[in-house]
Short mmCIF file of C-alpha atoms in Angstrom, two decimals:
data_model
loop_
_atom_site.label_atom_id
_atom_site.label_comp_id
_atom_site.label_asym_id
_atom_site.label_seq_id
_atom_site.Cartn_x
_atom_site.Cartn_y
_atom_site.Cartn_z
CA UNK N 22 94.18 4.02 110.41
CA UNK N 23 90.88 4.78 111.09
CA UNK N 24 88.06 2.42 110.30
CA UNK N 25 85.25 4.44 108.94
CA UNK N 26 81.85 2.22 108.09
CA UNK N 27 78.61 3.60 106.06
CA UNK N 28 75.39 1.99 106.75
CA UNK N 29 72.23 1.67 105.87
CA UNK N 30 72.87 2.91 101.74
CA UNK N 31 69.22 2.00 99.29
CA UNK N 32 71.62 1.47 97.22
CA UNK N 33 75.48 1.21 96.46
CA UNK N 34 75.66 1.94 93.00
CA UNK N 35 79.21 1.73 90.52
CA UNK N 36 80.19 -1.60 92.10
CA UNK N 37 82.99 -3.97 91.08
CA UNK N 38 85.40 -6.91 92.48
CA UNK N 39 87.76 -6.53 89.93
CA UNK N 40 87.06 -2.49 88.75
CA UNK N 41 90.08 -1.36 86.94
CA UNK N 42 88.43 -2.29 82.86
CA UNK N 43 86.83 1.38 81.40
CA UNK N 44 82.83 0.49 79.71
CA UNK N 45 82.09 0.67 76.43
CA UNK N 46 79.78 -0.57 74.44
CA UNK N 47 76.52 -1.68 76.57
CA UNK N 48 78.78 -1.89 78.92
CA UNK N 49 78.08 1.92 79.79
CA UNK N 50 74.57 1.53 79.60
CA UNK N 51 75.52 -1.45 82.93
CA UNK N 52 75.93 -0.37 86.61
CA UNK N 53 76.48 -3.20 89.52
CA UNK N 54 74.71 -2.22 92.13
CA UNK N 55 73.25 -3.78 96.37
CA UNK N 56 70.70 -2.15 97.67
CA UNK N 57 69.41 -1.96 101.06
CA UNK N 58 73.94 -1.88 101.49
CA UNK N 59 77.59 -1.36 103.85
CA UNK N 60 80.55 -0.55 103.02
CA UNK N 61 83.42 -0.20 104.57
CA UNK N 62 86.55 0.84 104.74
CA UNK N 63 90.51 1.00 106.33
CA UNK N 64 91.88 4.22 106.88
CA UNK N 65 91.68 6.18 102.53
CA UNK N 66 90.39 3.08 100.84
CA UNK N 67 87.39 0.82 100.77
CA UNK N 68 87.94 -2.52 102.12
CA UNK N 69 84.53 -4.08 102.02
CA UNK N 70 81.19 -3.70 100.89
CA UNK N 71 77.93 -5.59 100.94
CA UNK N 72 74.33 -6.36 101.21
CA UNK N 73 73.63 -5.03 105.73
CA UNK N 74 72.61 -8.74 106.51
CA UNK N 75 76.43 -9.16 106.43
CA UNK N 76 77.57 -5.74 107.60
CA UNK N 77 80.78 -6.08 110.44
CA UNK N 78 79.49 -5.20 113.99
CA UNK N 79 79.53 -1.31 113.98
CA UNK N 80 82.04 -1.52 117.37
CA UNK N 81 84.81 -2.61 114.82
CA UNK N 82 85.26 1.41 113.43
CA UNK N 83 86.44 4.66 115.28
CA UNK N 84 83.03 6.06 112.25
CA UNK N 85 79.71 5.70 111.75
CA UNK N 86 77.63 6.90 109.07
CA UNK N 87 73.85 6.82 108.63
CA UNK N 88 73.27 6.83 105.13
CA UNK N 89 69.60 6.39 106.19
CA UNK N 90 68.66 5.63 102.60
CA UNK N 91 70.82 7.83 100.76
CA UNK N 92 71.94 6.22 97.02
CA UNK N 93 75.64 6.16 96.73
CA UNK N 94 78.38 5.40 93.98
CA UNK N 95 81.86 7.16 93.67
CA UNK N 96 83.08 10.03 93.50
CA UNK N 97 83.67 12.25 90.18
CA UNK N 98 86.96 11.86 88.26
CA UNK N 99 86.71 14.84 85.80
CA UNK N 100 89.49 14.85 83.44
CA UNK N 101 89.53 17.84 81.80
CA UNK N 102 89.09 20.91 83.47
CA UNK N 103 91.62 24.37 82.89
CA UNK N 104 91.51 25.56 86.41
CA UNK N 105 94.66 27.14 86.73
CA UNK N 106 93.83 30.85 85.60
CA UNK N 107 93.61 34.59 86.13
CA UNK N 108 90.72 36.14 87.13
CA UNK N 109 87.45 35.92 84.90
CA UNK N 110 86.43 36.48 81.04
CA UNK N 111 82.66 37.45 81.28
CA UNK N 112 83.39 40.48 79.02
CA UNK N 113 83.76 37.91 76.53
CA UNK N 114 80.72 36.33 77.51
CA UNK N 115 78.56 39.76 76.64
CA UNK N 116 80.27 39.27 73.43
CA UNK N 117 79.27 35.73 73.10
CA UNK N 118 76.07 37.53 73.80
CA UNK N 119 76.07 39.74 71.18
CA UNK N 120 76.90 37.05 68.32
CA UNK N 121 80.12 37.14 68.18
CA UNK N 122 82.48 33.59 67.81
CA UNK N 123 85.10 31.84 69.05
CA UNK N 124 87.21 32.40 66.92
CA UNK N 125 86.59 36.21 66.13
CA UNK N 126 86.83 36.64 69.98
CA UNK N 127 90.16 35.29 69.27
CA UNK N 128 90.87 36.92 67.05
CA UNK N 129 90.10 40.23 68.43
CA UNK N 130 92.78 39.39 71.18
CA UNK N 131 90.53 37.53 73.77
CA UNK N 132 90.50 33.64 74.95
CA UNK N 133 93.44 32.08 75.35
CA UNK N 134 95.78 35.13 74.55
CA UNK N 135 93.74 36.82 77.08
CA UNK N 136 93.22 34.16 79.90
CA UNK N 137 97.70 34.02 79.40
CA UNK N 138 97.91 37.61 80.05
CA UNK N 139 96.55 37.72 83.08
CA UNK N 140 98.17 34.68 84.53
CA UNK N 141 101.61 36.48 83.42
CA UNK N 142 100.17 38.37 85.64
CA UNK N 143 99.16 36.65 88.77
CA UNK N 144 101.63 35.57 91.72
CA UNK N 145 102.08 31.72 91.74
CA UNK N 146 100.23 32.91 95.72
CA UNK N 147 97.50 34.39 93.44
CA UNK N 148 96.19 31.39 91.40
CA UNK N 149 97.99 28.62 93.37
CA UNK N 150 94.93 30.56 96.05
CA UNK N 151 92.09 30.83 93.44
CA UNK N 152 92.29 27.20 92.46
CA UNK N 153 92.52 26.01 95.29
CA UNK N 154 89.14 27.59 95.88
CA UNK N 155 87.61 25.69 92.89
CA UNK N 156 89.20 23.13 94.14
CA UNK N 157 87.12 23.27 97.24
CA UNK N 158 83.95 23.85 95.12
CA UNK N 159 84.79 20.77 92.80
CA UNK N 160 85.25 18.31 96.07
CA UNK N 161 81.66 19.45 97.23
CA UNK N 162 80.23 18.79 93.85
CA UNK N 163 81.48 15.49 93.67
CA UNK N 164 85.01 15.48 92.46
CA UNK N 165 87.78 12.94 93.87
CA UNK N 166 89.16 13.35 90.55
CA UNK N 167 90.92 16.00 88.60
CA UNK N 168 92.34 16.65 85.96
CA UNK N 169 94.88 20.03 85.10
CA UNK N 170 96.82 21.92 82.09
CA UNK N 171 98.45 24.45 81.90
CA UNK N 172 98.08 26.61 78.80
CA UNK N 173 97.61 29.76 79.92
CA UNK N 174 100.97 30.81 80.17
CA UNK N 175 102.96 30.68 76.42
CA UNK N 176 105.84 31.22 77.67
CA UNK N 177 108.17 28.79 79.06
CA UNK N 178 108.33 30.02 82.74
CA UNK N 179 104.92 31.16 82.31
CA UNK N 180 104.78 27.26 81.19
CA UNK N 181 106.21 25.84 83.98
CA UNK N 182 104.44 28.09 87.20
CA UNK N 183 100.67 26.38 86.22
CA UNK N 184 102.61 23.30 86.31
CA UNK N 185 104.07 24.56 89.62
CA UNK N 186 101.06 25.35 91.22
CA UNK N 187 99.77 22.26 90.01
CA UNK N 188 102.28 20.84 92.06
CA UNK N 189 100.90 22.93 95.16
CA UNK N 190 97.65 21.95 95.08
CA UNK N 191 98.14 18.42 94.43
CA UNK N 192 100.28 18.90 97.79
CA UNK N 193 97.28 20.92 99.49
CA UNK N 194 94.04 18.28 98.93
CA UNK N 195 96.14 14.96 98.64
CA UNK N 196 92.74 13.94 99.38
CA UNK N 197 91.42 14.49 95.75
CA UNK N 198 93.70 12.55 92.65
CA UNK N 199 95.02 15.38 90.81
CA UNK N 200 96.39 14.67 87.74
CA UNK N 201 98.86 17.42 85.63
CA UNK N 202 98.71 18.50 81.85
CA UNK N 203 101.63 20.89 79.08
CA UNK N 204 99.80 22.30 77.27
CA UNK N 205 102.22 24.54 75.85
CA UNK N 206 100.11 23.81 72.28
CA UNK N 207 96.92 25.42 72.78
CA UNK N 208 97.94 28.67 71.80
CA UNK N 209 100.49 30.49 70.17
CA UNK N 210 102.33 32.63 72.85
CA UNK N 211 102.59 36.38 72.08
CA UNK N 212 106.38 36.81 71.39
CA UNK N 213 105.41 34.45 68.04
CA UNK N 214 102.71 36.14 66.84
CA UNK N 215 102.90 35.29 62.55
CA UNK N 216 105.49 32.16 63.67
CA UNK N 217 103.22 29.15 65.13
CA UNK N 218 106.49 26.77 63.32
CA UNK N 219 108.97 28.84 65.16
CA UNK N 220 106.79 28.05 68.15
CA UNK N 221 106.20 24.60 67.64
CA UNK N 222 110.40 24.25 67.49
CA UNK N 223 110.40 25.99 71.21
CA UNK N 224 107.58 23.77 72.40
CA UNK N 225 109.98 20.93 70.66
CA UNK N 226 113.12 22.67 71.55
CA UNK N 227 112.57 24.49 75.02
CA UNK N 228 109.28 23.33 76.75
CA UNK N 229 108.64 19.60 76.84
CA UNK N 230 112.63 19.29 77.85
CA UNK N 231 111.97 21.88 80.67
CA UNK N 232 108.74 20.46 81.80
CA UNK N 233 109.92 16.80 81.62
CA UNK N 234 112.55 17.77 83.72
CA UNK N 235 111.45 19.07 86.71
CA UNK N 236 109.09 16.15 86.80
CA UNK N 237 105.93 18.02 87.42
CA UNK N 238 103.26 16.51 84.92
CA UNK N 239 102.20 13.99 83.26
CA UNK N 240 100.16 13.81 80.35
CA UNK N 241 101.13 16.58 77.35
CA UNK N 242 98.47 18.29 75.26
CA UNK N 243 97.55 19.40 71.83
CA UNK N 244 95.62 21.52 70.54
CA UNK N 245 94.82 19.85 67.06
CA UNK N 246 92.02 22.25 65.17
CA UNK N 247 91.35 24.90 63.24
CA UNK N 248 92.56 28.10 63.52
CA UNK N 249 95.36 26.58 66.51
CA UNK N 250 98.23 23.06 65.71
CA UNK N 251 98.21 21.55 62.46
CA UNK N 252 98.16 17.82 62.08
CA UNK N 253 101.46 17.17 61.53
CA UNK N 254 102.45 19.84 64.21
CA UNK N 255 100.37 17.33 66.97
CA UNK N 256 102.54 15.14 66.15
CA UNK N 257 106.62 16.57 65.33
CA UNK N 258 105.37 17.93 69.89
CA UNK N 259 103.67 14.77 70.89
CA UNK N 260 107.41 12.65 68.98
CA UNK N 261 109.22 14.84 71.24
CA UNK N 262 107.10 14.51 74.29
CA UNK N 263 106.70 10.60 74.14
CA UNK N 264 111.06 9.86 75.09
CA UNK N 265 110.52 12.66 77.99
CA UNK N 266 107.88 9.78 79.63
CA UNK N 267 104.41 12.42 78.20
CA UNK N 268 101.70 10.80 77.63
CA UNK N 269 100.03 12.04 75.30
CA UNK N 270 96.38 13.49 74.72
CA UNK N 271 94.60 15.67 72.10
CA UNK N 272 92.29 18.84 72.35
CA UNK N 273 90.24 17.28 69.18
CA UNK N 274 87.66 17.81 66.81
CA UNK N 275 85.34 21.32 68.22
CA UNK N 276 85.93 23.43 65.40
CA UNK N 277 86.41 21.66 62.46
CA UNK N 278 86.92 17.67 61.53
CA UNK N 279 90.39 18.40 62.02
CA UNK N 280 92.53 15.45 61.83
CA UNK N 281 93.08 15.22 65.85
CA UNK N 282 90.98 11.48 66.83
CA UNK N 283 93.35 9.89 64.22
CA UNK N 284 96.48 11.29 65.59
CA UNK N 285 95.75 10.91 68.91
CA UNK N 286 94.45 7.31 67.99
CA UNK N 287 98.60 6.95 65.98
CA UNK N 288 100.42 7.26 69.19
CA UNK N 289 97.91 5.89 71.37
CA UNK N 290 96.43 8.65 72.84
CA UNK N 291 94.84 7.79 76.96
CA UNK N 292 92.01 10.27 75.51
CA UNK N 293 91.04 12.65 73.27
CA UNK N 294 88.59 15.63 73.75
CA UNK N 295 85.70 17.52 73.19
CA UNK N 296 84.34 15.42 69.76
CA UNK N 297 81.35 18.09 68.81
CA UNK N 298 82.53 17.05 65.29
CA UNK N 299 82.82 14.22 65.04
CA UNK N 300 81.26 11.47 62.32
CA UNK N 301 81.57 7.88 61.82
CA UNK N 302 84.47 7.53 60.43
CA UNK N 303 85.71 8.17 64.36
CA UNK N 304 84.19 6.43 66.37
CA UNK N 305 84.90 3.20 64.33
CA UNK N 306 88.39 4.62 64.43
CA UNK N 307 87.60 4.91 68.83
CA UNK N 308 86.05 1.80 68.75
CA UNK N 309 89.49 0.30 67.21
CA UNK N 310 91.11 2.14 69.53
CA UNK N 311 91.84 1.82 73.80
CA UNK N 312 91.50 6.43 73.09
CA UNK N 313 88.90 7.65 75.04
CA UNK N 314 86.25 9.22 73.79
CA UNK N 315 85.82 12.27 75.99
CA UNK N 316 83.12 14.96 75.69
CA UNK N 317 82.17 18.41 77.00
CA UNK N 318 79.28 19.11 77.44
CA UNK N 319 79.40 22.31 79.03
CA UNK N 320 81.64 23.75 75.91
CA UNK N 321 78.68 22.59 74.09
CA UNK N 322 76.14 24.26 76.69
CA UNK N 323 77.99 27.55 77.51
CA UNK N 324 79.04 28.15 74.12
CA UNK N 325 75.73 26.80 72.34
CA UNK N 326 78.34 24.74 70.07
CA UNK N 327 76.18 20.93 69.39
CA UNK N 328 76.96 18.97 71.69
CA UNK N 329 78.99 15.63 70.96
CA UNK N 330 77.44 11.70 69.61
CA UNK N 331 77.66 10.39 72.87
CA UNK N 332 75.04 7.91 72.25
CA UNK N 333 76.84 7.19 68.37
CA UNK N 334 79.88 6.37 70.09
CA UNK N 335 78.97 4.58 72.90
CA UNK N 336 76.02 2.61 70.59
CA UNK N 337 79.43 2.35 68.66
CA UNK N 338 81.76 0.69 71.09
CA UNK N 339 83.32 4.16 71.95
CA UNK N 340 85.01 4.00 75.58
CA UNK N 341 83.19 7.27 76.56
CA UNK N 342 84.14 9.19 79.00
CA UNK N 343 82.73 13.21 80.30
CA UNK N 344 84.49 15.39 81.65
CA UNK N 345 83.45 18.96 82.64
CA UNK N 346 85.99 21.66 80.76
CA UNK N 347 85.64 23.83 83.57
CA UNK N 348 87.72 26.99 82.35
CA UNK N 349 87.12 31.04 82.00
CA UNK N 350 86.22 31.71 79.46
CA UNK N 351 84.13 28.20 77.47
CA UNK N 352 82.99 25.93 80.32
CA UNK N 353 83.01 28.59 84.00
CA UNK N 354 81.45 25.46 86.30
CA UNK N 355 83.10 22.47 87.11
CA UNK N 356 79.62 20.37 88.53
CA UNK N 357 80.22 16.90 87.20
CA UNK N 358 76.41 16.48 88.25
CA UNK N 359 75.97 19.16 85.70
CA UNK N 360 78.15 16.98 83.53
CA UNK N 361 76.10 14.29 83.74
CA UNK N 362 72.67 16.32 83.36
CA UNK N 363 73.49 17.59 80.22
CA UNK N 364 74.83 14.18 78.87
CA UNK N 365 71.73 12.63 79.12
CA UNK N 366 69.04 15.79 78.10
CA UNK N 367 71.30 16.81 75.67
CA UNK N 368 73.16 13.71 74.43
CA UNK N 369 70.94 11.47 75.31
CA UNK N 370 72.40 9.30 76.98
CA UNK N 371 71.05 6.97 80.84
CA UNK N 372 71.57 7.87 84.08
CA UNK N 373 73.55 4.58 84.24
CA UNK N 374 75.61 5.99 81.34
CA UNK N 375 76.40 9.37 82.79
CA UNK N 376 77.43 7.56 86.10
CA UNK N 377 80.30 5.15 84.10
CA UNK N 378 81.33 7.72 81.29
CA UNK N 379 81.56 10.11 84.65
CA UNK N 380 83.33 7.57 86.96
CA UNK N 381 85.37 4.81 85.14
CA UNK N 382 85.40 5.86 81.61
CA UNK N 383 86.83 9.42 83.69
CA UNK N 384 89.67 6.81 85.48
CA UNK N 385 90.22 5.57 82.66
CA UNK N 386 90.91 9.25 80.86
CA UNK N 387 93.66 9.34 83.41
CA UNK N 388 95.06 5.72 83.97
CA UNK N 389 93.53 5.93 87.38
CA UNK N 390 91.18 3.12 87.22
CA UNK N 391 93.46 1.41 89.62
CA UNK N 392 92.20 3.14 92.52
CA UNK N 393 89.51 5.36 91.21
CA UNK N 394 85.94 4.52 89.35
CA UNK N 395 83.99 2.05 90.79
CA UNK N 396 83.60 0.82 94.89
CA UNK N 397 85.97 -2.23 94.75
CA UNK N 398 87.88 -3.14 98.27
CA UNK N 399 91.66 -1.79 97.97
CA UNK N 400 89.96 1.12 95.72
CA UNK N 401 90.23 5.58 97.33
CA UNK N 402 87.36 5.54 99.96
CA UNK N 403 85.68 8.13 97.16
CA UNK N 404 82.28 8.77 97.36
CA UNK N 405 79.43 10.80 97.15
CA UNK N 406 75.88 9.97 99.71
CA UNK N 407 73.31 11.53 98.07
CA UNK N 408 69.82 12.59 100.23
CA UNK N 409 67.88 9.84 102.06
CA UNK N 410 64.60 11.35 100.13
CA UNK N 411 65.76 10.51 97.19
CA UNK N 412 65.04 6.56 96.07
CA UNK N 413 65.21 6.41 92.21
CA UNK N 414 68.96 7.44 90.66
CA UNK N 415 67.35 8.42 87.25
CA UNK N 416 65.72 11.78 89.67
CA UNK N 417 70.20 12.95 90.65
CA UNK N 418 70.40 14.32 86.54
CA UNK N 419 66.78 14.20 86.01
CA UNK N 420 66.22 17.84 89.06
CA UNK N 421 69.78 18.74 87.98
CA UNK N 422 69.49 21.93 89.65
CA UNK N 423 68.55 20.50 93.35
CA UNK N 424 71.35 20.38 96.04
CA UNK N 425 71.48 16.46 96.25
CA UNK N 426 74.11 14.92 97.69
CA UNK N 427 74.18 14.83 101.34
CA UNK N 428 78.33 14.00 102.12
CA UNK N 429 81.26 13.75 100.04
CA UNK N 430 83.89 11.47 101.61
CA UNK N 431 87.26 11.82 99.46
CA UNK N 432 89.96 9.12 100.92
CA UNK N 433 87.10 8.98 103.77
CA UNK N 434 87.68 12.15 104.79
CA UNK N 435 84.52 14.67 104.94
CA UNK N 436 84.24 17.32 102.35
CA UNK N 437 81.09 18.54 102.92
#
């Protein structure tokens, strides 16, 4: 296996000898770092790191990269995306500019159902090619692990089609850690209009067993919110998913205080996501649990909605993660550097907090802390190297439109 040495790192961030625990409370604001450092790999995994004074001989390596004083940190872990979709929805973008709300657009046949119609008419090959291009963009921006949800199918055949596409992406881009989530409960499929309870039965009796039988998803998610699925319906779906080996996740409290946080915690959800509308009761419940509070500032930015109270959640002891929510309707961007910037600019998290929220805590929201999220021996050598003239890590989210990344390595493979 080829060995790689990265030398002359100005600041190596996110170091940990035991980096398998998500961070909460005061720990979220702490980034372990080494100045004037090196990082060595053995194949696709980190072998060692430390101060340059202890750097191994260059002759021991097949390749040497000189970081020239650049900052290095772990690759981003984007734990909430919907990047398998057909077409785009800039028409709805204009509707939003003209004052229509998310709910009004959905009632007019837009939103999720619009994407479902387009996906139904698209081939698996075309969907794979489009999503692969998006993955390449994400990789170039420093993302090394990503969760991709279905939910634009809303029929058994189309949900399975989406999950097969995600499986194909995993084979096409093995350098990126990809996790798949079944989100048949994203909206009620058109064939069940006005018959939501029957659609829930269809998810439980037909969709979930088929997904589990094919082994193409790790998680099951429900959009538990105003105008979508109720707490009772969410409970039924997650109860049915559990014995099939599908770990629970929840879309919660984007549009209202829906009860989604509480039902997610009750089911031991790996994460509850969105959380634009939560109060102290939800923060306290999350702080007392191991469920990750995943917030999506890109959606708040694009839709003009409130931002999740990340600062209060962090102070309250929650495991806070930030993710992109890349999708065609409410967050058409997979830029995790932009997510970090919004985390600081709009959510008032420090740059150190946003780094942890987009790396180790994002990994926790996907069950990947043993392989991703920190600079730790044995974890994948998935890292971001910044331009050498950047010496203060706070400059990275501060200068949010500058092309600051010099190199991305995913499992020690160059992506730029």
